CSV table of C-alpha atoms and ligand atoms in Angstrom, one decimal:
chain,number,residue,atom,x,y,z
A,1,UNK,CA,68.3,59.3,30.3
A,2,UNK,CA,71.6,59.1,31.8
A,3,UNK,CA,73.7,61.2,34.2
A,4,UNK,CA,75.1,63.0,30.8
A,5,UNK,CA,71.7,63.8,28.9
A,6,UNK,CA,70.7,65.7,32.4
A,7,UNK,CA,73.4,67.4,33.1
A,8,UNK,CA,73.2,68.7,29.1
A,9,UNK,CA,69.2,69.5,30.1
A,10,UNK,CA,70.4,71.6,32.9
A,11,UNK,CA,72.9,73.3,31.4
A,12,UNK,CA,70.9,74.6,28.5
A,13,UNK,CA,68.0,75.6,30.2
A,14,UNK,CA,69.0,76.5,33.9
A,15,UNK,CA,70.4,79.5,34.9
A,16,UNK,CA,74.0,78.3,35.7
A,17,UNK,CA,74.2,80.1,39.0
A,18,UNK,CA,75.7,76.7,40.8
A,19,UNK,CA,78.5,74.6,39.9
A,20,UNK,CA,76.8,70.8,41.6
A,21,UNK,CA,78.7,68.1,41.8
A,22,UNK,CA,78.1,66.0,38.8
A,23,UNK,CA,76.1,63.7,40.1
A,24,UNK,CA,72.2,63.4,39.6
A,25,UNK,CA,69.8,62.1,42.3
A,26,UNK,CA,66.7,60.7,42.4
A,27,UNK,CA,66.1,59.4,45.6
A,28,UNK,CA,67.0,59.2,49.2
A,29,UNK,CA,66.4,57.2,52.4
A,30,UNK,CA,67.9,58.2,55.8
A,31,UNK,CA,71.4,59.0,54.9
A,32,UNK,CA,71.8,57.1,51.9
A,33,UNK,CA,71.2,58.8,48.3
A,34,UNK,CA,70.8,57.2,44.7
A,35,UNK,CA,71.8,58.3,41.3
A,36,UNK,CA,69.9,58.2,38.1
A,37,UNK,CA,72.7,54.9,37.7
A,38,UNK,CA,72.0,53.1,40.9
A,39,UNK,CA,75.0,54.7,42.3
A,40,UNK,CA,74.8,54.8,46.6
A,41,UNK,CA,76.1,57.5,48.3
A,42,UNK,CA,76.3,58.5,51.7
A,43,UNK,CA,75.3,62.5,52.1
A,44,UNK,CA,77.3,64.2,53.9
A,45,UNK,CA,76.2,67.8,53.6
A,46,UNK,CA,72.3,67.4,54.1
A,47,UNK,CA,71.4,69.8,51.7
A,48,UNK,CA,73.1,72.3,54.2
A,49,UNK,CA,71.4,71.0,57.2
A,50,UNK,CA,67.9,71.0,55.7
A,51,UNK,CA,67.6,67.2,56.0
A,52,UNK,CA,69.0,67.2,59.7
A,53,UNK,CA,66.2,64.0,60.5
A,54,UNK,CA,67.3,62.7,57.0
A,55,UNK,CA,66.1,61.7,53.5
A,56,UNK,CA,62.0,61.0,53.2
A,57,UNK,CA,61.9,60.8,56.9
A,58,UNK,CA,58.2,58.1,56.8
A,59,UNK,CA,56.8,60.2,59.9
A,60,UNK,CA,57.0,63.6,58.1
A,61,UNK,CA,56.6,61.9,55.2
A,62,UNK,CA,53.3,60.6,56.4
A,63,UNK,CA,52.4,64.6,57.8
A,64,UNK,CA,52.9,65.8,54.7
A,65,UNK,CA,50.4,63.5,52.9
A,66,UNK,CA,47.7,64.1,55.2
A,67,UNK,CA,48.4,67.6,54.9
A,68,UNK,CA,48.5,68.0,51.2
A,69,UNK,CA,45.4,66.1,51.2
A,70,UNK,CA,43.6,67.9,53.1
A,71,UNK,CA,44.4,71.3,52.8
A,72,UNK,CA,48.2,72.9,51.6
A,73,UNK,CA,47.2,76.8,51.4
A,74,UNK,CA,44.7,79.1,53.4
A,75,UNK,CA,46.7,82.4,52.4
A,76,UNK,CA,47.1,84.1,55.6
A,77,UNK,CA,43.5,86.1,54.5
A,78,UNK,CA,41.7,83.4,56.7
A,79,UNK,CA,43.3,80.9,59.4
A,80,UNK,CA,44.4,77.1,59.5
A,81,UNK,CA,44.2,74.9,62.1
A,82,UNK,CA,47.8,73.7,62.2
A,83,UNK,CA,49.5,77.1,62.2
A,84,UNK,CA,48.5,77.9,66.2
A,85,UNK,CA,50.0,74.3,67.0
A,86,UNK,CA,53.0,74.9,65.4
A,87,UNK,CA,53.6,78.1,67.2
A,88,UNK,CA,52.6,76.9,70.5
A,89,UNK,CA,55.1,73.8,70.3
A,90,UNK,CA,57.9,75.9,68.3
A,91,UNK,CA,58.1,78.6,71.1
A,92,UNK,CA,57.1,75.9,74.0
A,93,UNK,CA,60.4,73.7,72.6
A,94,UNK,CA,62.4,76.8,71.9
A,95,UNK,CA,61.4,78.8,75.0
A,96,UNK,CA,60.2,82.2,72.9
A,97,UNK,CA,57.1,84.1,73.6
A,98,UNK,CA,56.0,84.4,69.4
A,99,UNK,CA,57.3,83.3,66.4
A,100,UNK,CA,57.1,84.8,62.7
A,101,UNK,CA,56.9,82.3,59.9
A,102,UNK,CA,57.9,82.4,56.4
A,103,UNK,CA,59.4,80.2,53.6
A,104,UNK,CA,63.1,80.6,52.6
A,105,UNK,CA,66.2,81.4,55.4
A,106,UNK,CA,66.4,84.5,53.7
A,107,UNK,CA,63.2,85.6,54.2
A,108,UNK,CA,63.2,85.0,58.5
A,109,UNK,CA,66.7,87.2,58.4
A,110,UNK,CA,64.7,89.8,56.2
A,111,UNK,CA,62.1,89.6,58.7
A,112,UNK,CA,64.5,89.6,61.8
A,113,UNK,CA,66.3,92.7,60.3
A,114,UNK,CA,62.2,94.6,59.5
A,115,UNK,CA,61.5,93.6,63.3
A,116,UNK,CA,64.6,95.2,64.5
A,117,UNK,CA,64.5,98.5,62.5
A,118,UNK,CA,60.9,98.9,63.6
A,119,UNK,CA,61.4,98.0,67.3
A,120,UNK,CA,64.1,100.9,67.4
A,121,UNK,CA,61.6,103.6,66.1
A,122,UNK,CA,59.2,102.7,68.3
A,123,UNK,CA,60.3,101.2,71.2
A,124,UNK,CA,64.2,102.5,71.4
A,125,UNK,CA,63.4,105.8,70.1
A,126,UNK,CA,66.0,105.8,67.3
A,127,UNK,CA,65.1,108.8,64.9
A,128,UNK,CA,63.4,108.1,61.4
A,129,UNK,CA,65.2,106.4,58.8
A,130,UNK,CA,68.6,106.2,60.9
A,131,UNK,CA,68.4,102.6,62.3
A,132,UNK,CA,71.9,101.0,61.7
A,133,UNK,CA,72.4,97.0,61.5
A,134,UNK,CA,76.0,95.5,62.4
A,135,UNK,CA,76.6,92.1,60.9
A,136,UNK,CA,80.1,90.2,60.7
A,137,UNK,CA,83.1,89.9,58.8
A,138,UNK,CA,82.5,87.0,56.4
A,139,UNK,CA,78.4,86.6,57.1
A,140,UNK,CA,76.4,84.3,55.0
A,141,UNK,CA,72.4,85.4,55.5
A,142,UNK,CA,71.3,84.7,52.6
A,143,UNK,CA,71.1,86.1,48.7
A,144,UNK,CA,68.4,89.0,48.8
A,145,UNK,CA,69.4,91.9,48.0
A,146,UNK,CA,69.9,93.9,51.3
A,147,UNK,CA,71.3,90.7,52.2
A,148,UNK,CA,74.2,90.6,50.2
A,149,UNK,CA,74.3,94.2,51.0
A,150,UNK,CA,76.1,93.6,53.8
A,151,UNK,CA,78.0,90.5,52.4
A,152,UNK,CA,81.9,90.5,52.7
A,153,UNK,CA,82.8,88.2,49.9
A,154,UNK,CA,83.1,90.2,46.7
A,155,UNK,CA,81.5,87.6,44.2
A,156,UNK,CA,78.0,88.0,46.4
A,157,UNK,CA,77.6,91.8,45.6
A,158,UNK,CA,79.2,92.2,42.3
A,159,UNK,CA,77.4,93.2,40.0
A,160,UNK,CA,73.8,93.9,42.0
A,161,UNK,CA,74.5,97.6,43.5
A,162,UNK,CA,73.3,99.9,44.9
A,163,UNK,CA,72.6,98.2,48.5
A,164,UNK,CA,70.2,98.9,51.0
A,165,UNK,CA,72.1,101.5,53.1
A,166,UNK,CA,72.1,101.1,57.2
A,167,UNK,CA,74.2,98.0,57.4
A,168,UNK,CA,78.0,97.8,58.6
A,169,UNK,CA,80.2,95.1,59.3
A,170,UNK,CA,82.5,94.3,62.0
A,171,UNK,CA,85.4,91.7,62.5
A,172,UNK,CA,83.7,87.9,63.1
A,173,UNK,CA,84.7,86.7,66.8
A,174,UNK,CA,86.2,90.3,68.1
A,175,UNK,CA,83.8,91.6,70.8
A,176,UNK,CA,85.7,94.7,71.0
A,177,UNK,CA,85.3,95.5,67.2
A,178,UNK,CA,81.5,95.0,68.2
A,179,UNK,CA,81.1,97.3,71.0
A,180,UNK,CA,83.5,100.6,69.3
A,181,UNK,CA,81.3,100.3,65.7
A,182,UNK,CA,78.0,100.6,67.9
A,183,UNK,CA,76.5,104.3,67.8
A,184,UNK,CA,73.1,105.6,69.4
A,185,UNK,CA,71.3,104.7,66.2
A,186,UNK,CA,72.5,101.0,66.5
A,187,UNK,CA,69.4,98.9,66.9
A,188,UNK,CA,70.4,95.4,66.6
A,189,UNK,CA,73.8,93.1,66.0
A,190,UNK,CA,72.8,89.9,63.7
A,191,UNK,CA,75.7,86.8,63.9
A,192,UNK,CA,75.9,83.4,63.2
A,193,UNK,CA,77.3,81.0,66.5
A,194,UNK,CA,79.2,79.6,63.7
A,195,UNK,CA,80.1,80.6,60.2
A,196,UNK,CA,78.9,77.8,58.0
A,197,UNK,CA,79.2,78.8,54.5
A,198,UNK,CA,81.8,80.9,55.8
A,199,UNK,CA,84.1,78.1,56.6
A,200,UNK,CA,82.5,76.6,59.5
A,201,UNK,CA,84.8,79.3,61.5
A,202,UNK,CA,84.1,78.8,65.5
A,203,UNK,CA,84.5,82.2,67.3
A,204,UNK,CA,86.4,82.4,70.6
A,205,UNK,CA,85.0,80.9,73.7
A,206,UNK,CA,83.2,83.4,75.6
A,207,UNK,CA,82.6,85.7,72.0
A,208,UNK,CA,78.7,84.6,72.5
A,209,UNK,CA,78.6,85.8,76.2
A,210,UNK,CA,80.3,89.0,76.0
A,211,UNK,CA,78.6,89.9,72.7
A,212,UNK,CA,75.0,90.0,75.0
A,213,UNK,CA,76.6,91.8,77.4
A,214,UNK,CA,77.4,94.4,75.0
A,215,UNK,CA,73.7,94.4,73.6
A,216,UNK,CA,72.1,94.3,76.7
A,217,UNK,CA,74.5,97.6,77.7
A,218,UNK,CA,74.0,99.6,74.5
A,219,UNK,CA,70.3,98.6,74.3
A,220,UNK,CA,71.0,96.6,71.5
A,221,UNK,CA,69.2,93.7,69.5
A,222,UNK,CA,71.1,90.3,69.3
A,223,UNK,CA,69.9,88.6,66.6
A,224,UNK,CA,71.2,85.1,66.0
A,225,UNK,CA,71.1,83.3,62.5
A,226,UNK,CA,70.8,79.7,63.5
A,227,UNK,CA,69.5,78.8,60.1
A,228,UNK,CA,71.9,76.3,59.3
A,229,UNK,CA,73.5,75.8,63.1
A,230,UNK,CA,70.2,75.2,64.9
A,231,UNK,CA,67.7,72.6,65.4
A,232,UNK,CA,70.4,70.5,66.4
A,233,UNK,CA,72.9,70.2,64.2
A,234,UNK,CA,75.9,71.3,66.9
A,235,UNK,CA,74.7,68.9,69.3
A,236,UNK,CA,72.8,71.1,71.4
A,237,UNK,CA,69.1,72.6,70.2
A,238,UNK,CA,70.4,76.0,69.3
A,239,UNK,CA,74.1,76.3,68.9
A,240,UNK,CA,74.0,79.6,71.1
A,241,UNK,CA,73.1,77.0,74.1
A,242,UNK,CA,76.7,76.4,74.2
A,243,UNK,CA,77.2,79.2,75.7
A,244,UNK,CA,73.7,79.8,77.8
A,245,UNK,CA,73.1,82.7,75.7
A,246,UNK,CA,69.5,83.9,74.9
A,247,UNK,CA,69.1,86.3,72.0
A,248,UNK,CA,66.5,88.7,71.7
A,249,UNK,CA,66.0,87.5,68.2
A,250,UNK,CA,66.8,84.0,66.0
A,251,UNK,CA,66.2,83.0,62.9
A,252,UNK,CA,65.4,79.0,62.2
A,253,UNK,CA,64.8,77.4,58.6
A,254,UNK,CA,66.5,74.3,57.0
A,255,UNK,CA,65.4,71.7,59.3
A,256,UNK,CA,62.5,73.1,60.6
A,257,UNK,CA,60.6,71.3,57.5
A,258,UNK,CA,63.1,68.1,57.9
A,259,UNK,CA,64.1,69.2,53.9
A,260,UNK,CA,60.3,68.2,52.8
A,261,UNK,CA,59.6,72.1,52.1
A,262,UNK,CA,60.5,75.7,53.0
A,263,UNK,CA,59.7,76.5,55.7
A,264,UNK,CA,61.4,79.5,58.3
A,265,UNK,CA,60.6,81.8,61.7
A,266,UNK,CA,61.5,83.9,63.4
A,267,UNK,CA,61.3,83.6,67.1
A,268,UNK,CA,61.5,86.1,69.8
A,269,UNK,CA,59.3,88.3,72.4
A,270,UNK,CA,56.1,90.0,72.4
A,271,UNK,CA,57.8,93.5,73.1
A,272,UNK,CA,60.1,93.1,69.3
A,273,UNK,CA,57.2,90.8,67.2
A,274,UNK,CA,54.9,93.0,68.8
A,275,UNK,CA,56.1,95.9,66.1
A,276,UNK,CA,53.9,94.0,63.4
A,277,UNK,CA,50.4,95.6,63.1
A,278,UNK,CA,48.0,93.8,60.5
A,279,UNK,CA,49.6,94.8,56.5
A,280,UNK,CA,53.2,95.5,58.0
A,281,UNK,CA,54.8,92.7,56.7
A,282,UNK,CA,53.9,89.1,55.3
A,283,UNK,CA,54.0,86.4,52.5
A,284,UNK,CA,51.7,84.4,50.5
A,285,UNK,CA,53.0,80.8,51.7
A,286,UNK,CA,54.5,82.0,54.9
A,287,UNK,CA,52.7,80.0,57.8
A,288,UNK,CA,50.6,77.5,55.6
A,289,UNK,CA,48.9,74.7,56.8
A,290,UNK,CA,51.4,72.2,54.7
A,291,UNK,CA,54.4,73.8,56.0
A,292,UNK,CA,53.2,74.2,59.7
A,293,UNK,CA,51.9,70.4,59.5
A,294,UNK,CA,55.4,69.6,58.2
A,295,UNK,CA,57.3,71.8,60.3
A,296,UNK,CA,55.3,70.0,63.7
A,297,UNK,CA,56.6,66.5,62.8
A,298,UNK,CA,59.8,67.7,61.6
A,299,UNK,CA,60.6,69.3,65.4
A,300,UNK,CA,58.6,66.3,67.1
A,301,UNK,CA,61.0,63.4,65.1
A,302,UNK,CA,63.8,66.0,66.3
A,303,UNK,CA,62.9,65.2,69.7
A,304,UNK,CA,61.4,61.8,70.2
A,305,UNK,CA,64.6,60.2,68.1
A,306,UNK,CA,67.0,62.1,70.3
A,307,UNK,CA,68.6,63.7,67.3
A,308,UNK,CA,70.2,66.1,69.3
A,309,UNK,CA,71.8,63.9,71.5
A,310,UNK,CA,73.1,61.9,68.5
A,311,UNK,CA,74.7,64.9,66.6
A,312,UNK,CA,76.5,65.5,69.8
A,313,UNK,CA,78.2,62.3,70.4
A,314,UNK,CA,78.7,61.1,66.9
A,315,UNK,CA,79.5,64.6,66.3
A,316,UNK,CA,82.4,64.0,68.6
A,317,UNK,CA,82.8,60.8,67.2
A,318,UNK,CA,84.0,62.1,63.5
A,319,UNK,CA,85.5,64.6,65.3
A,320,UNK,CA,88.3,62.8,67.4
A,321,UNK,CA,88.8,60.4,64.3
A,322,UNK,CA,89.1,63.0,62.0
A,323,UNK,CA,92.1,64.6,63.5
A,324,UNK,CA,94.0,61.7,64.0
A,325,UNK,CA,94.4,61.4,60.6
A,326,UNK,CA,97.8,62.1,59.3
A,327,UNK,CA,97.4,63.9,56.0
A,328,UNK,CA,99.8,66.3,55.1
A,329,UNK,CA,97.0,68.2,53.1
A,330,UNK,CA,95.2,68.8,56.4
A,331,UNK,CA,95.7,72.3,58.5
A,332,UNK,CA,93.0,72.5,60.7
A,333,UNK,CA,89.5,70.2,62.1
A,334,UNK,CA,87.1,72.3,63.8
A,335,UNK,CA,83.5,71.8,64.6
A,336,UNK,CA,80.5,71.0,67.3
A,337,UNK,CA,78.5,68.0,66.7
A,338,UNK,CA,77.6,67.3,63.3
A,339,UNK,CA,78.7,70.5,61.8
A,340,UNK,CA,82.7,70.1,61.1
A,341,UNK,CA,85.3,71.5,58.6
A,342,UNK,CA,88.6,69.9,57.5
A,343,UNK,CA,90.5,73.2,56.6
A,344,UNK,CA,93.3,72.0,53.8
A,345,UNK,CA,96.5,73.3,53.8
A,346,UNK,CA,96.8,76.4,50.9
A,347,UNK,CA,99.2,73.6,48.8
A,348,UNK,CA,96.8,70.9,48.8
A,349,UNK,CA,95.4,72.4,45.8
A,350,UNK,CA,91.7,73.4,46.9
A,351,UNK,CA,88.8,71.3,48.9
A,352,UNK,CA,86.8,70.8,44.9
A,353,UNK,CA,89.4,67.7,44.2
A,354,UNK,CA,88.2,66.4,47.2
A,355,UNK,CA,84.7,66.3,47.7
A,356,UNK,CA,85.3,65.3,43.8
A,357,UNK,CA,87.4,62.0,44.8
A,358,UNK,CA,85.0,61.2,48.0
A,359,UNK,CA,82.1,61.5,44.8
A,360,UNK,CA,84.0,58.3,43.1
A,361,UNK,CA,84.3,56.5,46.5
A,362,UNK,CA,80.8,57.0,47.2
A,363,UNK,CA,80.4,60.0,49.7
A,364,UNK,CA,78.9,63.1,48.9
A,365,UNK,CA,80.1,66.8,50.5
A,366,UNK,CA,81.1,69.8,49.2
A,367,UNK,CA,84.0,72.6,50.0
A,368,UNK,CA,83.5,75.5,51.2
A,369,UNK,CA,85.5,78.9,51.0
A,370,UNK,CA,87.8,76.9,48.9
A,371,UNK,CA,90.0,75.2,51.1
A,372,UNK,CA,87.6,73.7,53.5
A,373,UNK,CA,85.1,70.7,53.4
A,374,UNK,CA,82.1,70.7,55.1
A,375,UNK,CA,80.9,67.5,56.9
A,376,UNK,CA,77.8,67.5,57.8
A,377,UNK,CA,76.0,63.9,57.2
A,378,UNK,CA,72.0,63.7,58.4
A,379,UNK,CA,71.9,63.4,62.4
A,380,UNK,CA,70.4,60.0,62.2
A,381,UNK,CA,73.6,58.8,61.3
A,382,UNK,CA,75.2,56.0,63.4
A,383,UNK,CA,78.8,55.1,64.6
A,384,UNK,CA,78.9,51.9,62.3
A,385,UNK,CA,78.0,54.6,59.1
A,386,UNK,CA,80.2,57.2,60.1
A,387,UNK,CA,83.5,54.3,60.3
A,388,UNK,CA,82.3,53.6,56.8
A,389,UNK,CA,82.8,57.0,55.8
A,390,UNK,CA,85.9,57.5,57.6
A,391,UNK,CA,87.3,54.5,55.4
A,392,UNK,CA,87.0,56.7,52.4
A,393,UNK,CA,87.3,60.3,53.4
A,394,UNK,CA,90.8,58.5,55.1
A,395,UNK,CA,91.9,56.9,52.2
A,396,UNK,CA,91.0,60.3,50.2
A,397,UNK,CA,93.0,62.4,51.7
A,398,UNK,CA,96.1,60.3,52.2
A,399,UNK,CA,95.8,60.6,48.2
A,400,UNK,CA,98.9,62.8,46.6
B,501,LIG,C1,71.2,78.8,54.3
B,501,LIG,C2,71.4,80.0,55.2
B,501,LIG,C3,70.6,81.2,55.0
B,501,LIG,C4,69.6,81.3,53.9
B,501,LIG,O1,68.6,80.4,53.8
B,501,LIG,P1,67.9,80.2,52.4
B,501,LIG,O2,66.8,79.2,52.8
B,501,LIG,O3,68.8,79.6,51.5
B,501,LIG,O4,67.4,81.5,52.0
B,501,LIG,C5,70.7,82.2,56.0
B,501,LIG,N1,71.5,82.1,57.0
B,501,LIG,C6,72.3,81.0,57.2
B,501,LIG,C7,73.2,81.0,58.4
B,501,LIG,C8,72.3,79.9,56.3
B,501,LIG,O5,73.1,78.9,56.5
């Protein structure tokens, strides 16, 4: 079969809610990703960050085969012996007190949202069934459907009303907007450090900061959704560190299983986890022995390869060559470590033609919010890989 006869297999019996780049995988190595044609391409979007330690990583790899061979699933009816290690090193790395696990990203914000309706019953004294949530202005926190609820972009909610009332939504980076839409009932403020699928859009300096002062003031839950920023990705562990901010509440996934398998937490204190009694909340998968074992090496290769580190400086790297370049097309480059946008100018004709021409020249990425592309290559990557890739995505978008 070739990249044709898939792509026809997919399209007749998939649901066609994507629109992939025409290019079918098959396997992967580091950075470095192969076509059903022998085709080589470097990734530069790491499945959205899930493969932050890159492709088939051999140590969690290796995890995961020991793992499934001795025992993937337990249910959470009895324990495993891997699910206390990962929650001892995930709250000793991260500095939380407990941790929540489950599978997808949307899942941990469902649970972050649950936690914080619960703790403001019981522990802020909000009265029944008048909790409100205030997310931001062009949020992405996943595809549930009280997710989406609160969505701003119109092609997320059409179509899949009514929403779970109790939600609001407040201008991204605007601390004021923040602090006038809170009311007694407010219980808890959920924001990305940095809008990914939104455009990777970088609030102010000093948003992060005055947002927890704000929380802390109205006795208010800051949640963070560092799903796609964290685990280092921005150069730092969490991209909140930028700023030295703590919230009461974040939400991991993606790289926690190093792209191997879904796996997401949760992670906070004992006063807001604490709000789970035995049958509150759950999921069959959620906290498995495979996924824990995964999720251990996964945070351990994190560490020991100084991944971290590396997004930071090459992160800087791409940066600093990126805006020297002197495309016309280009209006704006912003990002933090490995996470960066190249915002297009409105005339340039949309990011798709793009990421479509880097395809050809052998580097994978995708737009985002139309006139953006994402960069976002595996944080193994090195200096001499990232000057390769600047060859091409140069030479792309000096193209007409
Ligand atoms: C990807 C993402 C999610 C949702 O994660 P899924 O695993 O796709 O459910 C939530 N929040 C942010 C910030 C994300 O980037």
């Amino acid at each position: 079969m070739n990249t044709q006869d898939y792509i026809a297999l997919e399209n007749q019996y998939n649901a066609h809610n994507y629109k992939p780049l025409d290019v079918v995988l098959e396997r992967g190595e580091g950075i470095w990703v192969w076509d059903v044609e022998g085709n080589r391409y470097l990734d530069f979007l790491s499945a959205y960050s899930a493969v932050n330690q890159g492709h088939s990583h051999p140590r969690i790899l290796k995890a995961m085969m020991e793992q499934a061979a001795r025992l993937p699933l337990t249910s959470r009816a009895f324990r495993n012996d891997q699910l206390p290690l990962l929650a001892q090193e995930l709250c000793e790395l991260t500095g939380y007190e407990m941790m929540l696990p489950m599978n997808s990203g949307a899942e941990a914000v469902e649970t972050a949202l649950k936690a914080a309706r619960k703790w403001g019953y019981e522990v802020k004294g909000v009265a029944a069934g008048q909790a409100e949530i205030i997310a931001c202005e062009g949020n992405f926190h996943g595809r549930t459907i009280s997710i989406i609820g609160f969505s701003t972009e119109a092609q997320y909610r059409n179509g899949f009303g009514p929403f779970t009332p109790g939600f609001k939504t407040v201008a991204y980076g605007d601390a004021d907007a923040l602090e006038a839409a809170i009311t007694p009932n407010t219980v808890a403020f959920m924001v990305e450090p940095i809008q990914g699928e939104g455009g990777v859009v970088i609030p102010p300096d000093g948003y992060l900061k005055r947002v927890r002062e704000i929380c802390d003031r109205n006795q208010v839950l800051l949640i963070l959704d560092e799903i796609q920023t964290g685990l280092g990705r921005t150069g730092q562990l969490m991209a909140a560190d930028w700023e030295q901010v703590r919230p009461d509440m974040v939400t991991i996934g993606k790289a926690l299983s190093g792209g191997f398998y879904p796996v997401s937490a949760v992670l906070s204190n004992r006063e807001i986890l604490g709000v789970f009694k035995p049958g509150d909340h759950g999921s069959t998968f959620g906290g498995n022995p495979l996924a824990s074992a995964i999720a251990r090496e996964a945070l351990k290769v994190l560490v020991d390869e100084g991944l971290i580190t590396n997004a930071r400086e090459m992160g800087a790297y791409l940066k600093g060559r990126l805006e020297r370049i002197e495309s016309d097309h280009i209006n704006e480059v912003r990002g933090r470590g490995l996470l960066i946008g190249v915002e297009l100018k409105p005339q340039a004709g949309g990011a798709r033609r793009f990421a479509e021409a880097l395809k050809q020249e052998g580097l994978l990425c995708k737009e985002t919010h139309q006139h953006v592309l994402r960069f976002a290559p595996p944080l193994v990557i090195t200096r001499a890989d990232i000057d390769w890739a600047l060859e091409r995505i140069e030479q792309v978008l000096l193209m007409a």
